[in-house]
Amino acid sequence: MEVILLKFTNYWLPAVIAGVAALLLGGIVLLRSDTLHHRVFPVQASQTGTTLRTTAAAPTLQEENRLIFVQSADPDEQALIQSTSQALRYAKVPYATIDPDRLASVTAGERTVLLVAATDLTPLAGSLQTYIAQGGRVVFLQRTAERPAFLNRILGVKASGPDRRATGLVFNQTLFPGYPDIAQDDSDAFTHESAGLQLTRGTKVLLSSQEKVPLLIEAANGRVQYWNTHFLHDKLARGLFLHSVGRLLPQFVTAQAGVQVMHIDDFPAPVPHQTTTVADASGTPMSIRTFYEEHWWPDMVRIARKYNLKYTGALIGTYTNDTAGRTIDLYQTMRKTGQKFTRAMHHLGGELSLHGYNHQPLLLASDPADVTLKYRPWPSAAAMQPGLAAVGRLAKTLAPNDTLTTYVPPSNLLSSTGVTAVRTAFPRLDTIAALYYGDTTDSRYVTEYGPNATAPNLLNFPRSASGYLLAPMTQYHIAEVASTLGVVSHFIHPDDVFDEARNSGQNWADLARGYEKMAAHIARTYPQITPLTQHSASAALRQYLQGRLDVRYGRNRIQLLSRDLPHLSSAVVRLTPGQTLRRSPAAHITRLAAGLYSVQPRQANVTLTIERGVSQ
């Protein structure tokens, strides 16, 4: 028996030891590999479902506001009507148009406003004079070539000098929260050709230039407004138009989608093997990876948790410039940082979006492009596919349970060929997040919010602001889209701090303080807007754009009827000075400014009660 046992031990013991060693070694390899993290303990992006608020009930109140554009055959005036009417469409405010020769058929009333885009008022002067004399309300949407005598009297013009150049923007009245005064140094977009007007004491100037030139005049006891500028042609003025028009009406309701998205472009991405000294004022040298892991990302996490931000990180695979269709192993170039940051972003409720295989825009040689940017065009649409497939595999490795649904064009350059290529590679893509402001020359991809022109089943959800600092123009860009659509869509880069054009001469500690200040400003100023990932925000906005808000007015009452609107959407209610909204169990009511309230309905059919008292 002892001999048998000895033989067994001599034969099997080395095999057992070898097996145990193999298991231990395999466990160590597994623990050090990404398989355990991604396949055994995957983290999935947080998604917020879109619950609808809807009713088929007929309104019980009968009065409606009527905004009526006076039609024009002039292309410049048509463009003005198109831009200002877009603000009304975003805010779900109904409007109509009327031919100039039918002006006499419009009955003056406290809930009817004529919107006049004409620069030559001579053909309209008689009808407009009669309409205003009968108590009618009118907005003159741009500076006119000449002002008829009756209009000068109404506006309280004492004297009129030659046209002059005016700069900047100064708010003498709050139209909507968050708009800052703008100096000429902030942006040359705020340059106006305005008439040099001297006004009587009883005329209100709602907006003026830095030089105190009146830009938006309100007269006739709040029944007539005159824009002494051509500024309303610009997207930058849509919110100003929308919320100034509301002052002419007894009450005015606009809708809000109520969503916020914070993008981090080029994140995750390969991290350069270089040294930096930008962490703080001490100038301590460290690797860029150390800076990201020990300074930048901890601050981003802290601020996200404090203000409930959900990051959408735009993944990029490599910074090589190859556009020939050759690909490299993307995962090995960003194995550690990509894995770490993707999981950390997911733990905050964030998600991945697509920025590209590399940072070369999806343009062909035949597409117009700014040659100073030195990008390489792709030889064909087919050559785009291998790189897109490679970055798709990288995304699936980093986040196996995620699906890429958003594309962020590198440098905001994109062609229709590129749109088709991305959609081919990622069939479940549903959003293109480009830019809202800017021009469309040289393939710059500037869009409205809504269906994509190349692929209408894609949603354009452009970003309206960028950077870590709440500079005046950044604050203005945020306010403009928040006021018209109820959307905040912002983007930053991890490497902004290394770029002199983007860091404003500040180190990361300064930028982090600025970023936190901006997050606090948005949360405080726009409590009706909820932070989401891009995928969730797109679902909510798509439904918002398809839905409808029916508004009816009565004596001391306002009825809101939601027709297939997402539950995060809300309404902004403007009241006449001296009026307040009574609290209601059917809605969450928040004061935004004097006489201005955010109303978040708790049900689809809500009737609000207006009370007399000091405006709050």
Coordinates of C-alpha atoms in Angstrom, one line a residue:
M1 CA 0.0 0.0 0.0
E2 CA 2.8 2.4 0.8
V3 CA 4.5 1.5 -2.4
I4 CA 1.4 2.3 -4.4
L5 CA 0.9 5.6 -2.6
L6 CA 4.5 6.5 -3.2
K7 CA 4.2 5.8 -6.9
F8 CA 0.9 7.8 -7.1
T9 CA 2.5 10.7 -5.3
N10 CA 5.6 10.6 -7.5
Y11 CA 3.5 10.4 -10.6
W12 CA 0.7 12.9 -9.9
L13 CA 2.2 15.5 -7.5
P14 CA 4.2 17.3 -10.3
A15 CA 1.0 17.4 -12.5
V16 CA -1.1 18.8 -9.6
I17 CA 1.5 21.5 -8.8
A18 CA 1.7 22.4 -12.5
G19 CA -2.1 22.6 -12.7
V20 CA -2.3 24.8 -9.7
A21 CA 0.5 27.0 -11.0
A22 CA -1.3 27.3 -14.4
L23 CA -4.5 28.3 -12.7
L24 CA -2.8 30.9 -10.6
L25 CA -0.9 32.3 -13.7
G26 CA -4.2 32.3 -15.7
G27 CA -5.9 34.2 -12.9
I28 CA -3.2 36.8 -12.8
V29 CA -3.3 37.2 -16.5
L30 CA -7.1 37.5 -16.4
L31 CA -7.0 40.0 -13.7
R32 CA -4.5 42.1 -15.6
S33 CA -6.3 41.8 -18.8
D34 CA -9.3 43.8 -20.0
T35 CA -11.5 40.7 -20.6
L36 CA -12.5 40.4 -16.9
H37 CA -13.4 44.1 -16.7
H38 CA -15.3 44.3 -20.0
R39 CA -16.8 40.9 -20.4
V40 CA -17.4 39.8 -16.8
F41 CA -18.1 43.2 -15.2
P42 CA -19.3 45.4 -18.1
V43 CA -20.7 48.8 -17.4
Q44 CA -23.5 50.1 -19.6
A45 CA -24.3 53.7 -20.4
S46 CA -27.2 55.1 -18.4
Q47 CA -30.2 55.8 -20.6
T48 CA -33.2 57.9 -19.6
G49 CA -36.5 56.8 -21.2
T50 CA -38.8 59.2 -22.9
T51 CA -42.2 59.1 -21.2
L52 CA -44.9 61.0 -23.1
R53 CA -47.4 63.5 -21.6
T54 CA -50.4 63.7 -23.8
T55 CA -54.2 64.4 -23.8
A56 CA -56.9 64.4 -26.4
A57 CA -59.1 66.7 -24.4
A58 CA -60.5 69.7 -26.1
P59 CA -59.6 73.1 -24.6
T60 CA -62.1 74.7 -22.3
L61 CA -60.7 78.2 -22.7
Q62 CA -61.1 79.9 -26.0
E63 CA -58.7 82.8 -26.5
E64 CA -55.4 82.4 -28.4
N65 CA -52.5 84.7 -29.2
R66 CA -52.1 85.5 -32.9
L67 CA -48.8 86.4 -34.4
I68 CA -49.0 87.3 -38.0
F69 CA -46.1 88.0 -40.4
V70 CA -46.8 90.4 -43.2
Q71 CA -45.5 88.6 -46.3
S72 CA -42.9 90.0 -48.6
A73 CA -41.5 89.2 -52.0
D74 CA -38.1 90.6 -51.2
P75 CA -35.5 87.8 -50.6
D76 CA -33.8 89.7 -47.8
E77 CA -37.1 90.2 -46.0
Q78 CA -38.1 86.6 -46.6
A79 CA -34.9 85.5 -45.0
L80 CA -35.7 87.6 -41.9
I81 CA -39.1 86.1 -41.7
Q82 CA -37.6 82.6 -42.0
S83 CA -35.1 83.1 -39.1
T84 CA -37.6 84.8 -36.7
S85 CA -40.3 82.2 -37.5
Q86 CA -37.8 79.5 -36.7
A87 CA -37.7 80.8 -33.2
L88 CA -41.5 80.5 -33.0
R89 CA -41.4 76.9 -34.3
Y90 CA -38.8 75.9 -31.8
A91 CA -40.9 77.4 -29.0
K92 CA -44.1 75.9 -30.4
V93 CA -45.8 79.3 -30.8
P94 CA -48.3 79.2 -33.7
Y95 CA -48.1 82.0 -36.3
A96 CA -49.7 82.9 -39.6
T97 CA -48.8 85.0 -42.6
I98 CA -50.8 87.6 -44.5
D99 CA -50.4 89.4 -47.8
P100 CA -49.8 93.1 -47.5
D101 CA -53.0 94.0 -49.5
R102 CA -55.1 92.2 -46.8
L103 CA -53.8 94.1 -43.8
A104 CA -57.1 96.0 -43.5
S105 CA -58.8 92.7 -42.8
V106 CA -56.9 92.2 -39.5
T107 CA -58.9 93.2 -36.5
A108 CA -56.9 95.0 -33.8
G109 CA -57.0 93.2 -30.4
E110 CA -54.8 92.7 -27.3
R111 CA -53.9 89.2 -28.4
T112 CA -53.0 89.9 -32.1
V113 CA -49.5 91.1 -33.1
L114 CA -48.4 92.1 -36.7
L115 CA -44.8 91.3 -37.5
V116 CA -43.5 93.6 -40.3
A117 CA -40.2 92.7 -42.0
A118 CA -40.4 95.4 -44.7
T119 CA -37.8 98.1 -44.9
D120 CA -40.0 100.3 -47.2
L121 CA -43.1 101.1 -45.3
T122 CA -44.7 103.4 -47.9
P123 CA -47.2 100.8 -49.3
L124 CA -48.2 99.7 -45.8
A125 CA -48.2 103.1 -44.0
G126 CA -51.9 103.8 -44.3
S127 CA -53.1 100.3 -43.1
L128 CA -50.5 100.2 -40.3
Q129 CA -51.4 103.7 -39.0
T130 CA -55.1 102.8 -38.9
Y131 CA -54.4 99.4 -37.2
I132 CA -52.2 101.0 -34.5
A133 CA -54.7 103.8 -33.9
Q134 CA -57.4 101.1 -33.3
G135 CA -55.2 99.6 -30.5
G136 CA -53.3 97.2 -32.6
R137 CA -49.9 95.7 -31.8
V138 CA -47.0 95.8 -34.2
V139 CA -43.3 94.8 -34.3
F140 CA -41.1 96.3 -36.9
L141 CA -38.5 93.6 -37.3
Q142 CA -35.7 95.7 -38.8
R143 CA -34.6 99.3 -39.3
T144 CA -36.6 100.8 -42.1
A145 CA -35.2 103.0 -44.9
E146 CA -37.5 105.8 -43.9
R147 CA -40.0 106.1 -41.0
P148 CA -43.4 107.7 -41.8
A149 CA -44.3 110.7 -39.7
F150 CA -46.9 108.7 -37.8
L151 CA -44.3 106.1 -36.7
N152 CA -41.9 108.8 -35.5
R153 CA -44.7 110.2 -33.4
I154 CA -45.5 106.8 -31.9
L155 CA -41.9 106.0 -31.2
G156 CA -41.3 109.4 -29.6
V157 CA -38.5 110.5 -32.1
K158 CA -37.4 114.0 -31.3
A159 CA -34.7 114.1 -33.8
S160 CA -33.1 111.7 -36.2
G161 CA -29.5 111.9 -37.4
P162 CA -27.7 110.0 -40.1
D163 CA -27.2 106.2 -39.8
R164 CA -24.3 105.3 -37.6
R165 CA -22.3 102.2 -36.6
A166 CA -23.2 100.9 -33.2
T167 CA -21.5 98.0 -31.4
G168 CA -22.2 95.6 -28.6
L169 CA -25.5 94.9 -26.8
V170 CA -26.7 96.3 -23.5
F171 CA -29.8 94.9 -21.8
N172 CA -31.9 97.7 -20.2
Q173 CA -34.7 95.2 -19.5
T174 CA -34.5 91.4 -18.8
L175 CA -36.0 89.6 -21.7
F176 CA -34.9 86.1 -20.6
P177 CA -32.5 84.9 -17.8
G178 CA -28.8 84.5 -18.6
Y179 CA -28.2 87.0 -21.4
P180 CA -25.1 89.1 -20.6
D181 CA -24.2 92.5 -21.9
I182 CA -21.9 92.2 -24.9
A183 CA -19.0 94.5 -25.7
Q184 CA -17.4 94.9 -29.1
D185 CA -14.3 93.2 -27.8
D186 CA -16.4 90.1 -27.1
S187 CA -17.6 89.6 -30.7
D188 CA -17.8 91.6 -33.9
A189 CA -21.1 89.9 -34.6
F190 CA -22.8 92.6 -32.6
T191 CA -22.2 95.5 -35.0
H192 CA -25.2 97.4 -36.1
E193 CA -26.1 100.0 -38.8
S194 CA -28.6 102.0 -36.8
A195 CA -30.4 105.3 -37.2
G196 CA -29.1 108.0 -34.8
L197 CA -32.4 108.6 -32.9
Q198 CA -33.1 111.0 -30.0
L199 CA -36.2 109.8 -28.2
T200 CA -38.7 111.4 -25.8
R201 CA -38.6 110.5 -22.1
G202 CA -41.7 108.2 -22.3
T203 CA -40.2 105.8 -24.9
K204 CA -38.6 102.6 -23.5
V205 CA -35.3 101.4 -24.9
L206 CA -35.2 97.7 -24.1
L207 CA -31.8 97.1 -25.8
S208 CA -29.1 99.6 -26.7
S209 CA -25.5 99.6 -28.0
Q210 CA -22.4 100.4 -26.0
E211 CA -22.7 103.9 -27.5
K212 CA -26.2 104.1 -26.1
V213 CA -27.8 104.0 -29.5
P214 CA -31.3 102.6 -29.1
L215 CA -31.6 99.1 -30.8
L216 CA -35.0 97.9 -29.6
I217 CA -37.6 100.6 -28.9
E218 CA -41.0 100.0 -27.2
A219 CA -43.7 102.6 -27.3
A220 CA -47.4 103.2 -27.4
N221 CA -47.9 101.8 -23.9
G222 CA -46.2 98.6 -24.9
R223 CA -48.0 98.0 -28.1
V224 CA -45.3 98.9 -30.7
Q225 CA -41.7 97.7 -31.0
Y226 CA -39.1 98.9 -33.5
W227 CA -35.8 97.2 -34.1
N228 CA -33.3 99.9 -35.1
T229 CA -30.9 97.4 -36.5
H230 CA -30.8 94.4 -38.9
F231 CA -29.7 92.1 -36.1
L232 CA -32.8 89.9 -36.3
H233 CA -31.4 88.3 -39.5
D234 CA -28.9 86.5 -37.3
K235 CA -29.5 83.3 -35.3
L236 CA -28.0 85.1 -32.4
A237 CA -31.1 87.2 -32.1
R238 CA -33.8 84.6 -32.2
G239 CA -34.4 84.4 -28.4
L240 CA -34.4 88.2 -28.2
F241 CA -37.1 88.4 -30.8
L242 CA -39.1 85.6 -29.2
H243 CA -39.2 87.0 -25.7
S244 CA -39.5 90.7 -26.6
V245 CA -42.6 89.9 -28.7
G246 CA -44.1 88.3 -25.6
R247 CA -44.1 91.7 -23.9
L248 CA -46.8 93.0 -26.3
L249 CA -49.3 90.4 -25.1
P250 CA -51.3 90.1 -21.9
Q251 CA -49.7 86.7 -21.3
F252 CA -47.3 84.7 -23.5
V253 CA -46.4 81.0 -23.3
T254 CA -43.5 79.3 -25.0
A255 CA -42.5 75.6 -24.9
Q256 CA -39.1 74.2 -23.7
A257 CA -37.6 70.8 -24.5
G258 CA -35.7 70.9 -21.2
V259 CA -32.5 68.9 -22.0
Q260 CA -28.8 69.5 -21.5
V261 CA -25.8 67.6 -23.0
M262 CA -22.2 68.0 -22.1
H263 CA -19.8 66.6 -24.7
I264 CA -16.1 65.8 -24.2
D265 CA -14.6 65.7 -27.7
D266 CA -11.5 63.6 -28.3
F267 CA -12.3 61.5 -25.2
P268 CA -11.2 58.8 -24.9
A269 CA -8.3 59.2 -27.3
P270 CA -4.6 58.3 -27.4
V271 CA -2.6 60.2 -24.8
P272 CA 0.6 61.8 -26.0
H273 CA 3.9 60.6 -24.3
Q274 CA 4.9 64.1 -23.3
T275 CA 5.4 66.3 -20.3
T276 CA 3.3 69.3 -19.2
T277 CA 3.4 71.9 -16.5
V278 CA -0.2 73.2 -16.8
A279 CA -1.8 71.5 -13.8
D280 CA -1.6 74.6 -11.6
A281 CA 0.3 77.8 -10.8
S282 CA 3.3 75.8 -9.4
G283 CA 4.4 74.7 -12.9
T284 CA 5.3 71.2 -11.6
P285 CA 6.3 69.0 -14.6
M286 CA 4.4 65.7 -15.1
S287 CA 3.4 63.4 -17.9
I288 CA 0.2 64.3 -19.7
R289 CA -1.2 60.9 -18.7
T290 CA -0.5 61.8 -15.0
F291 CA -2.1 65.2 -15.5
Y292 CA -5.3 63.6 -17.0
E293 CA -5.5 60.9 -14.3
E294 CA -4.6 62.9 -11.2
H295 CA -5.8 66.4 -12.0
W296 CA -8.1 66.9 -15.0
W297 CA -10.4 63.8 -14.6
P298 CA -10.8 64.1 -10.8
D299 CA -12.0 67.6 -11.2
M300 CA -14.4 66.6 -14.1
V301 CA -15.8 63.9 -11.9
R302 CA -16.3 66.2 -8.9
I303 CA -18.1 68.8 -10.9
A304 CA -20.2 66.2 -12.7
R305 CA -21.4 64.7 -9.4
K306 CA -22.1 68.1 -7.9
Y307 CA -24.3 69.2 -10.9
N308 CA -25.5 65.8 -12.1
L309 CA -23.8 66.2 -15.5
K310 CA -23.8 63.2 -17.8
Y311 CA -20.8 63.2 -20.1
T312 CA -20.9 62.1 -23.7
G313 CA -17.3 61.2 -24.7
A314 CA -16.5 61.4 -28.5
L315 CA -14.2 58.5 -29.1
I316 CA -11.3 58.8 -31.5
G317 CA -9.0 55.9 -32.3
T318 CA -5.7 57.5 -33.6
Y319 CA -4.2 60.8 -34.6
T320 CA -2.5 59.3 -37.6
N321 CA -3.3 61.1 -40.9
D322 CA -3.8 58.0 -43.1
T323 CA -6.8 58.2 -45.3
A324 CA -5.9 55.4 -47.7
G325 CA -8.0 52.8 -45.9
R326 CA -5.1 51.2 -44.0
T327 CA -5.8 50.7 -40.3
I328 CA -3.8 50.0 -37.2
D329 CA -4.5 48.2 -33.9
L330 CA -6.3 51.0 -32.1
Y331 CA -6.7 49.3 -28.8
Q332 CA -3.1 48.8 -28.1
T333 CA -2.4 52.6 -28.5
M334 CA -4.9 53.5 -25.7
R335 CA -5.4 50.3 -23.8
K336 CA -4.9 51.6 -20.3
T337 CA -6.4 55.1 -20.5
G338 CA -9.2 54.1 -22.8
Q339 CA -10.3 51.4 -20.5
K340 CA -10.0 53.5 -17.4
F341 CA -11.8 56.6 -18.7
T342 CA -14.6 54.8 -20.4
R343 CA -15.5 52.9 -17.3
A344 CA -15.2 56.0 -15.1
M345 CA -17.4 57.9 -17.5
H346 CA -20.0 55.2 -17.5
H347 CA -20.0 55.1 -13.7
L348 CA -21.1 58.8 -13.9
G349 CA -24.0 57.8 -16.2
G350 CA -22.2 58.9 -19.4
E351 CA -21.8 57.2 -22.8
L352 CA -19.5 57.0 -25.8
S353 CA -20.2 58.8 -29.1
L354 CA -18.2 58.6 -32.3
H355 CA -15.6 61.2 -33.3
G356 CA -13.8 59.1 -35.9
Y357 CA -11.1 56.6 -36.7
N358 CA -8.7 59.5 -36.8
H359 CA -9.2 63.3 -36.8
Q360 CA -9.4 63.6 -40.6
P361 CA -12.9 64.9 -41.6
L362 CA -15.0 62.6 -43.9
L363 CA -14.4 64.7 -47.0
L364 CA -13.5 63.8 -50.5
A365 CA -11.0 65.8 -52.7
S366 CA -14.0 67.2 -54.6
D367 CA -15.5 68.7 -51.4
P368 CA -14.7 72.3 -50.6
A369 CA -12.3 72.7 -47.7
D370 CA -10.1 75.2 -46.0
V371 CA -6.6 74.2 -47.2
T372 CA -4.9 76.1 -44.3
L373 CA -6.2 73.3 -42.0
K374 CA -4.0 70.8 -43.9
Y375 CA -6.5 67.9 -43.6
R376 CA -6.1 65.0 -46.0
P377 CA -9.2 64.1 -48.1
W378 CA -10.3 60.5 -48.4
P379 CA -9.9 59.0 -51.9
S380 CA -13.4 57.5 -51.9
A381 CA -16.3 56.7 -49.7
A382 CA -15.2 53.1 -49.7
A383 CA -11.8 54.1 -48.2
M384 CA -13.6 55.6 -45.2
Q385 CA -15.1 52.2 -44.2
P386 CA -12.1 50.3 -42.9
G387 CA -11.2 53.1 -40.4
L388 CA -14.9 53.4 -39.3
A389 CA -15.0 49.6 -38.8
A390 CA -11.8 49.7 -36.8
V391 CA -13.1 52.4 -34.4
G392 CA -16.3 50.5 -34.1
R393 CA -14.4 47.5 -32.9
L394 CA -12.5 49.7 -30.4
A395 CA -15.8 51.0 -29.1
K396 CA -17.2 47.5 -28.7
T397 CA -14.0 46.5 -26.8
L398 CA -14.2 49.5 -24.4
A399 CA -18.0 49.3 -23.9
P400 CA -19.4 45.9 -25.1
N401 CA -22.9 46.7 -24.1
D402 CA -23.0 50.2 -25.7
T403 CA -24.2 51.1 -29.2
L404 CA -22.7 54.2 -30.9
T405 CA -25.6 56.4 -31.8
T406 CA -24.1 59.9 -32.1
Y407 CA -21.5 61.2 -34.6
V408 CA -19.4 64.3 -33.8
P409 CA -17.7 65.6 -37.0
P410 CA -13.9 66.3 -36.5
S411 CA -13.3 70.1 -36.7
N412 CA -17.0 70.3 -37.6
L413 CA -16.3 69.4 -41.2
L414 CA -18.5 66.9 -43.0
S415 CA -20.0 66.2 -46.4
S416 CA -23.1 64.3 -47.5
T417 CA -20.7 61.4 -48.6
G418 CA -19.4 61.4 -45.0
V419 CA -22.9 61.3 -43.5
T420 CA -23.8 58.3 -45.7
A421 CA -20.4 56.5 -44.9
V422 CA -21.0 56.9 -41.1
R423 CA -24.6 55.7 -41.4
T424 CA -23.4 52.7 -43.4
A425 CA -20.8 51.7 -40.8
F426 CA -23.1 52.4 -37.9
P427 CA -26.7 51.5 -38.9
R428 CA -28.1 52.5 -35.4
L429 CA -26.6 56.0 -35.6
D430 CA -29.4 58.4 -35.0
T431 CA -27.7 61.8 -34.2
I432 CA -25.2 64.2 -35.7
A433 CA -23.9 66.6 -33.1
A434 CA -22.2 69.4 -35.2
L435 CA -22.5 73.2 -34.5
Y436 CA -25.4 75.6 -34.4
Y437 CA -23.5 78.9 -35.0
G438 CA -21.2 79.7 -37.9
D439 CA -21.2 79.7 -41.7
T440 CA -21.4 76.7 -44.0
T441 CA -18.5 77.5 -46.3
D442 CA -15.7 75.0 -46.9
S443 CA -17.8 72.0 -45.7
R444 CA -18.4 73.5 -42.3
Y445 CA -21.4 71.5 -40.9
V446 CA -23.7 74.1 -39.3
T447 CA -27.3 73.0 -38.7
E448 CA -30.6 73.7 -37.1
Y449 CA -32.1 71.3 -34.6
G450 CA -34.2 68.8 -36.5
P451 CA -34.0 66.2 -39.4
N452 CA -30.8 65.9 -41.3
A453 CA -30.8 67.0 -44.9
T454 CA -28.9 64.0 -46.3
A455 CA -30.6 61.4 -44.1
P456 CA -33.9 62.7 -42.6
N457 CA -34.1 59.8 -40.2
L458 CA -31.0 61.2 -38.5
L459 CA -31.5 64.0 -36.0
N460 CA -29.3 67.1 -36.1
F461 CA -28.6 68.1 -32.5
P462 CA -25.9 70.8 -32.9
R463 CA -23.8 72.2 -30.0
S464 CA -24.1 75.9 -29.3
A465 CA -21.2 76.7 -27.0
S466 CA -17.8 75.4 -26.0
G467 CA -14.9 75.8 -23.5
Y468 CA -14.4 75.7 -19.8
L469 CA -14.9 79.4 -19.1
L470 CA -18.1 81.4 -18.9
A471 CA -16.9 84.2 -21.1
P472 CA -19.6 86.7 -22.2
M473 CA -20.1 85.2 -25.7
T474 CA -20.2 81.6 -24.2
Q475 CA -22.9 82.8 -21.8
Y476 CA -24.8 84.5 -24.6
H477 CA -24.7 81.4 -26.8
I478 CA -26.0 79.3 -24.0
A479 CA -28.8 81.7 -23.2
E480 CA -29.9 82.0 -26.9
V481 CA -30.7 78.3 -27.4
A482 CA -32.0 77.9 -23.8
S483 CA -34.4 80.7 -24.4
T484 CA -35.8 79.5 -27.8
L485 CA -35.7 75.7 -27.5
G486 CA -34.9 74.9 -23.9
V487 CA -31.7 73.1 -24.8
V488 CA -28.1 73.5 -23.6
S489 CA -25.5 71.6 -25.7
H490 CA -21.9 72.3 -24.9
F491 CA -18.5 70.7 -25.7
I492 CA -15.0 70.8 -24.3
H493 CA -11.7 68.9 -25.0
P494 CA -9.3 67.4 -22.5
D495 CA -6.5 69.1 -24.2
D496 CA -8.0 72.6 -24.3
V497 CA -5.6 73.5 -21.5
F498 CA -2.6 72.9 -23.8
D499 CA -3.9 75.2 -26.6
E500 CA -3.2 78.9 -26.3
A501 CA -6.3 79.7 -28.5
R502 CA -8.6 77.8 -26.1
N503 CA -7.0 78.2 -22.6
S504 CA -7.2 82.0 -22.3
G505 CA -3.8 81.9 -20.8
Q506 CA -4.9 79.9 -17.8
N507 CA -3.7 76.7 -16.2
W508 CA -5.9 73.8 -15.4
A509 CA -6.7 74.9 -11.8
D510 CA -8.1 78.2 -13.2
L511 CA -10.0 76.4 -16.0
A512 CA -11.5 74.0 -13.5
R513 CA -12.8 76.8 -11.4
G514 CA -14.3 78.4 -14.5
Y515 CA -15.9 75.2 -15.5
E516 CA -17.5 74.8 -12.1
K517 CA -18.7 78.4 -12.3
M518 CA -20.3 77.7 -15.7
A519 CA -22.0 74.5 -14.4
A520 CA -23.4 76.4 -11.4
H521 CA -24.6 79.2 -13.7
I522 CA -26.5 76.8 -15.9
A523 CA -28.1 74.9 -13.0
R524 CA -29.1 78.1 -11.3
T525 CA -30.4 80.0 -14.3
Y526 CA -32.1 77.2 -16.1
P527 CA -33.6 74.8 -13.5
Q528 CA -36.1 73.6 -16.1
I529 CA -33.3 71.9 -18.1
T530 CA -32.2 68.4 -17.2
P531 CA -28.6 67.0 -17.9
L532 CA -28.7 63.8 -20.1
T533 CA -26.5 61.8 -22.3
Q534 CA -26.7 62.7 -26.0
H535 CA -28.7 59.5 -26.8
S536 CA -31.3 60.3 -24.2
A537 CA -31.4 63.9 -25.1
S538 CA -31.9 63.1 -28.8
A539 CA -34.8 60.8 -28.0
A540 CA -36.4 63.6 -25.9
L541 CA -35.8 66.3 -28.5
R542 CA -37.1 64.1 -31.4
Q543 CA -40.3 63.6 -29.5
Y544 CA -40.5 67.3 -28.5
L545 CA -40.2 68.4 -32.2
Q546 CA -43.0 66.1 -33.2
G547 CA -45.3 67.0 -30.3
R548 CA -47.5 70.0 -29.8
L549 CA -48.4 72.4 -27.0
D550 CA -51.9 73.9 -27.3
V551 CA -52.3 77.0 -25.2
R552 CA -55.6 78.8 -24.5
Y553 CA -56.2 81.9 -22.4
G554 CA -59.2 83.1 -20.4
R555 CA -59.9 85.6 -17.7
N556 CA -57.2 85.1 -15.2
R557 CA -56.5 81.6 -16.5
I558 CA -54.1 79.8 -18.9
Q559 CA -54.7 76.3 -20.1
L560 CA -51.8 74.1 -21.3
L561 CA -52.6 70.9 -23.3
S562 CA -49.7 68.6 -24.0
R563 CA -50.0 66.6 -27.2
D564 CA -47.4 63.8 -27.3
L565 CA -44.7 65.9 -25.5
P566 CA -41.8 64.3 -23.5
H567 CA -42.2 64.5 -19.8
L568 CA -39.1 66.7 -19.4
S569 CA -40.6 69.4 -21.5
S570 CA -42.0 72.5 -19.9
A571 CA -43.5 75.9 -20.6
V572 CA -42.3 79.4 -19.9
V573 CA -45.1 81.8 -19.0
R574 CA -44.7 85.6 -19.3
L575 CA -47.2 87.7 -17.4
T576 CA -48.2 91.3 -17.4
P577 CA -46.5 93.3 -14.7
G578 CA -48.5 93.0 -11.5
Q579 CA -49.6 89.4 -12.2
T580 CA -48.3 86.2 -10.5
L581 CA -49.1 82.5 -11.0
R582 CA -50.8 80.7 -8.2
R583 CA -49.2 77.5 -7.1
S584 CA -50.8 74.3 -8.5
P585 CA -50.6 70.6 -7.6
A586 CA -50.9 70.0 -11.4
A587 CA -47.5 71.6 -12.1
H588 CA -44.2 72.5 -10.6
I589 CA -43.9 76.3 -10.9
T590 CA -40.5 78.1 -10.7
R591 CA -39.9 81.8 -10.9
L592 CA -37.2 82.6 -13.5
A593 CA -37.3 86.4 -13.4
A594 CA -39.9 89.1 -12.6
G595 CA -43.1 88.1 -14.4
L596 CA -41.5 85.1 -15.9
Y597 CA -42.2 81.5 -14.8
S598 CA -41.2 78.0 -15.7
V599 CA -44.1 75.6 -15.5
Q600 CA -43.4 71.8 -15.5
P601 CA -46.7 70.1 -15.9
R602 CA -47.4 67.0 -13.8
Q603 CA -50.3 66.1 -16.1
A604 CA -51.2 66.7 -19.8
N605 CA -54.1 69.1 -19.2
V606 CA -53.2 71.9 -16.8
T607 CA -55.1 75.1 -16.0
L608 CA -53.1 77.8 -14.3
T609 CA -54.6 80.6 -12.3
I610 CA -53.3 84.2 -12.6
E611 CA -53.4 86.3 -9.5
R612 CA -53.0 90.1 -9.0
G613 CA -50.2 91.3 -6.9
V614 CA -46.6 92.3 -7.0
S615 CA -44.8 90.5 -9.8
Q616 CA -42.4 88.0 -8.3

